[in-house]
C-alpha atoms as a PDB file:
ATOM      1  CA  MET A   1      15.720 -14.641  13.978  1.00  0.00           C
ATOM      2  CA  SER A   2      12.170 -15.329  15.156  1.00  0.00           C
ATOM      3  CA  ALA A   3       9.543 -16.549  12.695  1.00  0.00           C
ATOM      4  CA  LYS A   4       6.551 -15.119  14.568  1.00  0.00           C
ATOM      5  CA  SER A   5       3.831 -13.931  12.162  1.00  0.00           C
ATOM      6  CA  TRP A   6       3.001 -10.235  11.865  1.00  0.00           C
ATOM      7  CA  GLU A   7      -0.677  -9.589  11.044  1.00  0.00           C
ATOM      8  CA  LEU A   8      -1.573  -6.557   8.952  1.00  0.00           C
ATOM      9  CA  THR A   9      -4.184  -4.221  10.382  1.00  0.00           C
ATOM     10  CA  ASN A  10      -6.929  -2.997   8.077  1.00  0.00           C
ATOM     11  CA  PHE A  11     -10.333  -1.324   8.111  1.00  0.00           C
ATOM     12  CA  CYS A  12     -13.850  -2.255   7.061  1.00  0.00           C
ATOM     13  CA  PHE A  13     -14.384  -0.477   3.722  1.00  0.00           C
ATOM     14  CA  GLU A  14     -17.794   0.790   4.911  1.00  0.00           C
ATOM     15  CA  CYS A  15     -17.847   1.589   8.640  1.00  0.00           C
ATOM     16  CA  ARG A  16     -14.035   2.016   8.901  1.00  0.00           C
ATOM     17  CA  LYS A  17     -13.746  -0.130  12.037  1.00  0.00           C
ATOM     18  CA  GLU A  18     -10.141  -1.231  12.548  1.00  0.00           C
ATOM     19  CA  GLN A  19      -9.474  -4.970  12.805  1.00  0.00           C
ATOM     20  CA  GLN A  20      -6.826  -7.542  11.961  1.00  0.00           C
ATOM     21  CA  ASN A  21      -6.907  -8.566   8.288  1.00  0.00           C
ATOM     22  CA  GLY A  22      -7.893 -12.115   9.191  1.00  0.00           C
ATOM     23  CA  ASP A  23     -10.927 -10.980  11.216  1.00  0.00           C
ATOM     24  CA  LEU A  24     -12.574  -9.137   8.300  1.00  0.00           C
ATOM     25  CA  LYS A  25     -14.805 -10.772   5.693  1.00  0.00           C
ATOM     26  CA  ARG A  26     -13.874 -10.504   2.007  1.00  0.00           C
ATOM     27  CA  CYS A  27     -15.828  -9.738  -1.134  1.00  0.00           C
ATOM     28  CA  SER A  28     -16.256 -13.153  -2.773  1.00  0.00           C
ATOM     29  CA  ALA A  29     -15.797 -11.691  -6.287  1.00  0.00           C
ATOM     30  CA  CYS A  30     -12.506  -9.794  -5.919  1.00  0.00           C
ATOM     31  CA  ALA A  31     -11.252 -11.034  -2.518  1.00  0.00           C
ATOM     32  CA  SER A  32      -9.792  -7.592  -1.794  1.00  0.00           C
ATOM     33  CA  ALA A  33     -12.598  -5.461  -0.317  1.00  0.00           C
ATOM     34  CA  LEU A  34     -12.907  -6.031   3.441  1.00  0.00           C
ATOM     35  CA  TYR A  35     -16.029  -5.836   5.625  1.00  0.00           C
ATOM     36  CA  CYS A  36     -17.209  -6.514   9.164  1.00  0.00           C
ATOM     37  CA  ASP A  37     -20.216  -8.442   7.860  1.00  0.00           C
ATOM     38  CA  ALA A  38     -22.821  -8.678   5.080  1.00  0.00           C
ATOM     39  CA  VAL A  39     -24.546  -5.496   6.295  1.00  0.00           C
ATOM     40  CA  CYS A  40     -21.445  -3.370   5.710  1.00  0.00           C
ATOM     41  CA  GLN A  41     -20.828  -5.070   2.383  1.00  0.00           C
ATOM     42  CA  LYS A  42     -24.335  -4.293   1.150  1.00  0.00           C
ATOM     43  CA  LYS A  43     -24.073  -0.635   2.161  1.00  0.00           C
ATOM     44  CA  HIS A  44     -20.718  -0.252   0.401  1.00  0.00           C
ATOM     45  CA  TRP A  45     -21.714  -1.997  -2.844  1.00  0.00           C
ATOM     46  CA  PRO A  46     -22.695   1.175  -4.817  1.00  0.00           C
ATOM     47  CA  GLU A  47     -19.122   2.417  -4.456  1.00  0.00           C
ATOM     48  CA  HIS A  48     -17.289  -0.888  -4.622  1.00  0.00           C
ATOM     49  CA  LYS A  49     -19.004  -2.186  -7.777  1.00  0.00           C
ATOM     50  CA  ARG A  50     -16.907   0.231  -9.863  1.00  0.00           C
ATOM     51  CA  LEU A  51     -13.692  -1.343  -8.633  1.00  0.00           C
ATOM     52  CA  CYS A  52     -14.721  -4.947  -8.089  1.00  0.00           C
ATOM     53  CA  ARG A  53     -13.059  -7.349 -10.495  1.00  0.00           C
ATOM     54  CA  PRO A  54     -12.569 -11.122 -10.428  1.00  0.00           C
ATOM     55  CA  VAL A  55      -9.451 -12.475  -8.712  1.00  0.00           C
ATOM     56  CA  GLU A  56      -6.579 -13.581 -10.919  1.00  0.00           C
ATOM     57  CA  GLY A  57      -5.784 -16.663  -8.894  1.00  0.00           C
ATOM     58  CA  ASN A  58      -2.664 -15.188  -7.262  1.00  0.00           C
ATOM     59  CA  TRP A  59      -2.294 -15.653  -3.498  1.00  0.00           C
ATOM     60  CA  SER A  60      -1.761 -11.899  -3.059  1.00  0.00           C
ATOM     61  CA  ASP A  61      -5.261 -11.040  -4.332  1.00  0.00           C
ATOM     62  CA  LYS A  62      -6.689 -11.226  -0.818  1.00  0.00           C
ATOM     63  CA  TYR A  63      -4.265  -8.549   0.419  1.00  0.00           C
ATOM     64  CA  ARG A  64      -4.998  -5.910  -2.241  1.00  0.00           C
ATOM     65  CA  GLY A  65      -7.475  -4.008  -0.084  1.00  0.00           C
ATOM     66  CA  CYS A  66      -6.041  -0.774   1.390  1.00  0.00           C
ATOM     67  CA  GLN A  67      -6.986   1.265   4.454  1.00  0.00           C
ATOM     68  CA  ASP A  68      -8.225   4.186   2.337  1.00  0.00           C
ATOM     69  CA  GLY A  69     -10.735   1.949   0.486  1.00  0.00           C
ATOM     70  CA  SER A  70      -8.691   1.580  -2.695  1.00  0.00           C
ATOM     71  CA  THR A  71      -7.249  -1.692  -3.981  1.00  0.00           C
ATOM     72  CA  HIS A  72      -3.829  -2.480  -5.358  1.00  0.00           C
ATOM     73  CA  GLN A  73      -4.044  -3.328  -9.044  1.00  0.00           C
ATOM     74  CA  GLY A  74      -0.811  -5.333  -9.150  1.00  0.00           C
ATOM     75  CA  LYS A  75       0.456  -8.259  -7.125  1.00  0.00           C
ATOM     76  CA  LEU A  76       2.875  -8.873  -4.283  1.00  0.00           C
ATOM     77  CA  GLU A  77       6.362  -9.756  -5.479  1.00  0.00           C
ATOM     78  CA  LEU A  78       9.128 -11.149  -3.264  1.00  0.00           C
ATOM     79  CA  ILE A  79      12.224  -8.929  -3.306  1.00  0.00           C
ATOM     80  CA  THR A  80      15.182 -11.180  -4.170  1.00  0.00           C
ATOM     81  CA  TRP A  81      17.597  -8.642  -5.720  1.00  0.00           C
ATOM     82  CA  THR A  82      20.275  -6.334  -4.326  1.00  0.00           C
ATOM     83  CA  SER A  83      19.371  -2.683  -4.055  1.00  0.00           C
ATOM     84  CA  GLU A  84      21.442   0.348  -4.964  1.00  0.00           C
ATOM     85  CA  PRO A  85      23.378   1.947  -2.079  1.00  0.00           C
ATOM     86  CA  ASP A  86      21.298   4.277   0.083  1.00  0.00           C
ATOM     87  CA  SER A  87      22.527   7.638   1.440  1.00  0.00           C
ATOM     88  CA  ASP A  88      24.618   5.756   4.030  1.00  0.00           C
ATOM     89  CA  GLY A  89      26.114   3.416   1.442  1.00  0.00           C
ATOM     90  CA  GLU A  90      24.059   0.444   2.702  1.00  0.00           C
ATOM     91  CA  ARG A  91      22.494  -2.116   0.354  1.00  0.00           C
ATOM     92  CA  THR A  92      19.662  -4.575   0.916  1.00  0.00           C
ATOM     93  CA  GLY A  93      19.341  -8.086  -0.489  1.00  0.00           C
ATOM     94  CA  PHE A  94      16.912 -10.980  -0.270  1.00  0.00           C
ATOM     95  CA  GLY A  95      13.798 -10.052   1.677  1.00  0.00           C
ATOM     96  CA  ALA A  96      14.772  -6.344   1.676  1.00  0.00           C
ATOM     97  CA  VAL A  97      17.101  -6.783   4.647  1.00  0.00           C
ATOM     98  CA  TYR A  98      20.688  -5.547   4.897  1.00  0.00           C
ATOM     99  CA  LEU A  99      23.177  -7.666   2.975  1.00  0.00           C
ATOM    100  CA  ASN A 100      24.797  -9.127   6.080  1.00  0.00           C
ATOM    101  CA  GLU A 101      21.419 -10.666   7.026  1.00  0.00           C
ATOM    102  CA  ALA A 102      20.132 -11.556   3.558  1.00  0.00           C
ATOM    103  CA  GLU A 103      21.525 -15.093   3.370  1.00  0.00           C
ATOM    104  CA  ASP A 104      20.038 -16.009   6.755  1.00  0.00           C
ATOM    105  CA  VAL A 105      16.622 -14.727   5.665  1.00  0.00           C
ATOM    106  CA  LYS A 106      16.882 -16.575   2.343  1.00  0.00           C
ATOM    107  CA  THR A 107      17.703 -19.797   4.173  1.00  0.00           C
ATOM    108  CA  MET A 108      14.744 -19.286   6.512  1.00  0.00           C
ATOM    109  CA  PHE A 109      12.450 -18.758   3.501  1.00  0.00           C
ATOM    110  CA  LYS A 110      13.568 -22.078   2.005  1.00  0.00           C
ATOM    111  CA  LYS A 111      13.753 -24.210   5.150  1.00  0.00           C
ATOM    112  CA  LYS A 112      11.337 -22.703   7.687  1.00  0.00           C
ATOM    113  CA  PHE A 113       8.663 -21.642   5.196  1.00  0.00           C
ATOM    114  CA  LYS A 114       9.365 -24.294   2.525  1.00  0.00           C
ATOM    115  CA  GLY A 115       9.325 -21.600  -0.171  1.00  0.00           C
ATOM    116  CA  ASP A 116       5.703 -20.691   0.610  1.00  0.00           C
ATOM    117  CA  GLU A 117       5.477 -16.984  -0.276  1.00  0.00           C
ATOM    118  CA  GLU A 118       2.175 -16.311   1.479  1.00  0.00           C
ATOM    119  CA  LYS A 119       3.413 -17.742   4.793  1.00  0.00           C
ATOM    120  CA  PHE A 120       6.604 -15.764   4.374  1.00  0.00           C
ATOM    121  CA  PHE A 121       4.590 -12.600   3.693  1.00  0.00           C
ATOM    122  CA  LYS A 122       2.679 -13.055   6.935  1.00  0.00           C
ATOM    123  CA  TRP A 123       5.990 -13.224   8.756  1.00  0.00           C
ATOM    124  CA  ARG A 124       7.725 -10.367   6.905  1.00  0.00           C
ATOM    125  CA  PRO A 125       5.431  -8.215   4.704  1.00  0.00           C
ATOM    126  CA  ALA A 126       8.301  -5.767   4.027  1.00  0.00           C
ATOM    127  CA  ALA A 127      10.067  -8.510   2.058  1.00  0.00           C
ATOM    128  CA  PHE A 128       7.540  -7.929  -0.750  1.00  0.00           C
ATOM    129  CA  ARG A 129       6.500  -5.058  -2.971  1.00  0.00           C
ATOM    130  CA  TRP A 130       3.357  -4.131  -4.866  1.00  0.00           C
ATOM    131  CA  THR A 131       4.096  -4.133  -8.596  1.00  0.00           C
ATOM    132  CA  CYS A 132       1.494  -1.430  -9.300  1.00  0.00           C
ATOM    133  CA  CYS A 133       3.050   1.297  -7.158  1.00  0.00           C
ATOM    134  CA  GLY A 134       6.375   0.061  -5.774  1.00  0.00           C
ATOM    135  CA  LEU A 135       5.281   0.297  -2.129  1.00  0.00           C
ATOM    136  CA  ASP A 136       6.530  -2.206   0.451  1.00  0.00           C
ATOM    137  CA  GLY A 137       4.123  -4.990   1.353  1.00  0.00           C
ATOM    138  CA  ASP A 138       3.724  -3.686   4.896  1.00  0.00           C
ATOM    139  CA  GLN A 139       2.446  -0.297   3.710  1.00  0.00           C
ATOM    140  CA  ASN A 140      -1.260  -0.876   3.145  1.00  0.00           C
ATOM    141  CA  PHE A 141      -2.544   2.678   3.710  1.00  0.00           C
ATOM    142  CA  GLY A 142      -3.249   3.086  -0.026  1.00  0.00           C
ATOM    143  CA  CYS A 143      -1.983   2.540  -3.567  1.00  0.00           C
ATOM    144  CA  ASP A 144       0.237   5.506  -4.503  1.00  0.00           C
ATOM    145  CA  HIS A 145       0.181   4.756  -8.219  1.00  0.00           C
ATOM    146  CA  HIS A 146       0.189   8.397  -9.540  1.00  0.00           C
ATOM    147  CA  ASP A 147      -1.458   6.994 -12.676  1.00  0.00           C
ATOM    148  CA  VAL A 148      -4.707   8.030 -14.373  1.00  0.00           C
ATOM    149  CA  ARG A 149      -5.181   4.530 -15.810  1.00  0.00           C
ATOM    150  CA  TYR A 150      -6.222   3.115 -12.458  1.00  0.00           C
ATOM    151  CA  PRO A 151      -9.913   3.234 -11.468  1.00  0.00           C
ATOM    152  CA  LYS A 152      -9.440   5.221  -8.256  1.00  0.00           C
ATOM    153  CA  PRO A 153      -7.445   8.476  -8.039  1.00  0.00           C
ATOM    154  CA  CYS A 154      -4.043   8.393  -6.380  1.00  0.00           C
ATOM    155  CA  MET A 155      -4.257   9.633  -2.784  1.00  0.00           C
ATOM    156  CA  CYS A 156      -0.656  10.813  -2.360  1.00  0.00           C
ATOM    157  CA  ASP A 157       0.198  14.413  -1.482  1.00  0.00           C
ATOM    158  CA  PHE A 158       2.226  15.047  -4.627  1.00  0.00           C
ATOM    159  CA  CYS A 159      -0.795  14.283  -6.815  1.00  0.00           C
ATOM    160  CA  ALA A 160      -2.923  16.471  -4.510  1.00  0.00           C
ATOM    161  CA  MET A 161      -0.458  19.299  -5.210  1.00  0.00           C
ATOM    162  CA  GLY A 162      -0.597  18.605  -8.964  1.00  0.00           C
ATOM    163  CA  LYS A 163       3.120  17.910  -9.010  1.00  0.00           C
ATOM    164  CA  PRO A 164       5.123  14.965 -10.401  1.00  0.00           C
ATOM    165  CA  LEU A 165       7.326  12.965  -8.068  1.00  0.00           C
ATOM    166  CA  PRO A 166      10.680  14.734  -7.507  1.00  0.00           C
ATOM    167  CA  ASP A 167      13.890  13.096  -8.725  1.00  0.00           C
ATOM    168  CA  SER A 168      14.935  12.183  -5.186  1.00  0.00           C
ATOM    169  CA  ILE A 169      11.931   9.861  -4.907  1.00  0.00           C
ATOM    170  CA  TYR A 170      11.316   8.775  -8.512  1.00  0.00           C
ATOM    171  CA  TYR A 171      14.944   7.770  -8.983  1.00  0.00           C
ATOM    172  CA  GLY A 172      15.358   6.535  -5.403  1.00  0.00           C
ATOM    173  CA  ALA A 173      17.480   3.549  -4.460  1.00  0.00           C
ATOM    174  CA  GLU A 174      14.679   1.599  -2.753  1.00  0.00           C
ATOM    175  CA  ALA A 175      14.636  -2.076  -3.718  1.00  0.00           C
ATOM    176  CA  SER A 176      10.823  -1.955  -3.914  1.00  0.00           C
ATOM    177  CA  ARG A 177      10.925   0.379  -6.938  1.00  0.00           C
ATOM    178  CA  MET A 178      13.708  -1.260  -8.934  1.00  0.00           C
ATOM    179  CA  GLY A 179      12.792  -2.539 -12.402  1.00  0.00           C
ATOM    180  CA  LEU A 180       9.205  -1.220 -12.360  1.00  0.00           C
ATOM    181  CA  LYS A 181       7.859   1.177 -14.974  1.00  0.00           C
ATOM    182  CA  LEU A 182       5.985   3.465 -12.612  1.00  0.00           C
ATOM    183  CA  SER A 183       4.138   6.660 -13.425  1.00  0.00           C
ATOM    184  CA  ARG A 184       5.695   9.853 -12.196  1.00  0.00           C
ATOM    185  CA  GLY A 185       2.347  11.610 -11.991  1.00  0.00           C
ATOM    186  CA  PRO A 186       0.528  13.662 -11.200  1.00  0.00           C
ATOM    187  CA  ASP A 187      -2.862  12.018 -11.424  1.00  0.00           C
ATOM    188  CA  PRO A 188      -5.047  14.988 -12.494  1.00  0.00           C
ATOM    189  CA  ARG A 189      -8.093  13.527 -10.697  1.00  0.00           C
ATOM    190  CA  SER A 190      -6.312  13.970  -7.359  1.00  0.00           C
ATOM    191  CA  PHE A 191      -5.653  17.731  -7.494  1.00  0.00           C
ATOM    192  CA  ASN A 192      -6.925  19.534  -4.402  1.00  0.00           C
ATOM    193  CA  PRO A 193      -6.425  23.366  -4.526  1.00  0.00           C
ATOM    194  CA  ARG A 194      -6.814  23.894  -0.782  1.00  0.00           C
ATOM    195  CA  LYS A 195      -4.517  21.003   0.160  1.00  0.00           C
ATOM    196  CA  SER A 196      -2.078  22.062  -2.560  1.00  0.00           C
ATOM    197  CA  ARG A 197      -1.549  25.539  -1.048  1.00  0.00           C
ATOM    198  CA  THR A 198      -0.715  24.034   2.349  1.00  0.00           C
ATOM    199  CA  LEU A 199       1.576  21.342   1.010  1.00  0.00           C
ATOM    200  CA  CYS A 200       3.413  23.571  -1.475  1.00  0.00           C
ATOM    201  CA  THR A 201       4.326  25.935   1.375  1.00  0.00           C
ATOM    202  CA  TRP A 202       5.518  22.989   3.447  1.00  0.00           C
ATOM    203  CA  THR A 203       7.531  21.615   0.500  1.00  0.00           C
ATOM    204  CA  ASN A 204       9.296  24.908  -0.081  1.00  0.00           C
ATOM    205  CA  ASP A 205      10.351  25.103   3.559  1.00  0.00           C
ATOM    206  CA  TYR A 206      11.516  21.526   4.106  1.00  0.00           C
ATOM    207  CA  GLY A 207      12.210  19.901   0.754  1.00  0.00           C
ATOM    208  CA  ALA A 208      10.664  17.144  -1.311  1.00  0.00           C
ATOM    209  CA  ARG A 209      12.077  14.145   0.541  1.00  0.00           C
ATOM    210  CA  ASP A 210      10.487  15.279   3.827  1.00  0.00           C
ATOM    211  CA  VAL A 211       7.067  15.508   2.143  1.00  0.00           C
ATOM    212  CA  THR A 212       7.092  11.734   1.739  1.00  0.00           C
ATOM    213  CA  PHE A 213       7.202  11.216   5.505  1.00  0.00           C
ATOM    214  CA  TYR A 214       4.691  13.989   6.054  1.00  0.00           C
ATOM    215  CA  SER A 215       2.443  12.378   3.449  1.00  0.00           C
ATOM    216  CA  LEU A 216       2.131   9.176   5.472  1.00  0.00           C
ATOM    217  CA  SER A 217       1.323  10.927   8.742  1.00  0.00           C
ATOM    218  CA  HIS A 218      -0.993  13.410   7.026  1.00  0.00           C
ATOM    219  CA  ARG A 219      -2.953  10.678   5.254  1.00  0.00           C
ATOM    220  CA  ARG A 220      -3.319   8.646   8.413  1.00  0.00           C
ATOM    221  CA  SER A 221      -4.556  11.723  10.246  1.00  0.00           C
ATOM    222  CA  SER A 222      -7.106  12.424   7.516  1.00  0.00           C
ATOM    223  CA  PHE A 223      -8.101   8.802   7.447  1.00  0.00           C
ATOM    224  CA  LEU A 224      -8.823   8.711  11.172  1.00  0.00           C
ATOM    225  CA  LYS A 225     -11.245  11.601  10.689  1.00  0.00           C
ATOM    226  CA  VAL A 226     -12.990   9.719   7.881  1.00  0.00           C
ATOM    227  CA  SER A 227     -13.091   6.558   9.979  1.00  0.00           C
ATOM    228  CA  ARG A 228     -15.493   8.179  12.406  1.00  0.00           C
ATOM    229  CA  ARG A 229     -18.129   8.705   9.744  1.00  0.00           C
ATOM    230  CA  VAL A 230     -20.601   5.996   8.760  1.00  0.00           C
ATOM    231  CA  SER A 231     -22.065   6.222   5.283  1.00  0.00           C
ATOM    232  CA  PRO A 232     -25.896   6.083   5.075  1.00  0.00           C
ATOM    233  CA  ARG A 233     -25.831   4.519   1.614  1.00  0.00           C
ATOM    234  CA  THR A 234     -27.849   1.356   1.171  1.00  0.00           C
ATOM    235  CA  ALA A 235     -28.338  -0.861  -1.882  1.00  0.00           C
ATOM    236  CA  PRO A 236     -28.940  -4.524  -2.660  1.00  0.00           C
ATOM    237  CA  ILE A 237     -25.868  -6.644  -3.338  1.00  0.00           C
END
């Protein structure tokens, strides 16, 4: 199994230009907001100052920034446990790989990466989860927390519909959600009447599980439209 690194793609929080994570500059206070340069950072400060908070000293702080401009409020945690069987009866183990590969991946983590979680994350982001929302580490489109306690509204389609997560998702067998006390939603700040009418019709036709996959493609489509706009806001930083 190759140990070639896989670099996450992200966007400048202001101008929305897409770049590799390592090519973007970081807010020195929270290490999570990403920018092309100081000009973009200064323009974005009026919005970012509400969410900016000091880093906690965990290596995953620098990866909290999401493509939609939100930030994960938890931390990256390495998945070391065995999942429940999925619909095909398959289980995953260490690193969120199928059980027949889990021991090889665990050995690679110890020998090739010397137990260094950040280096391992760069090689296999999907081996980790965000403790705030239960998303895999390689899904950095946004923080689907469904929780009103977080500073920025949840961006998922279920919260936009004003609906809690269905049983098939909330009680799913994914290793990334196991053991976390996650909100079922909805986040009332996220409700969008126009979007809700469209999505509710789509849900009734195809079922709740399919909405999850539609949610990802829909959000990316919406995000690409936003990425073409450049905010005129300016303020000192």
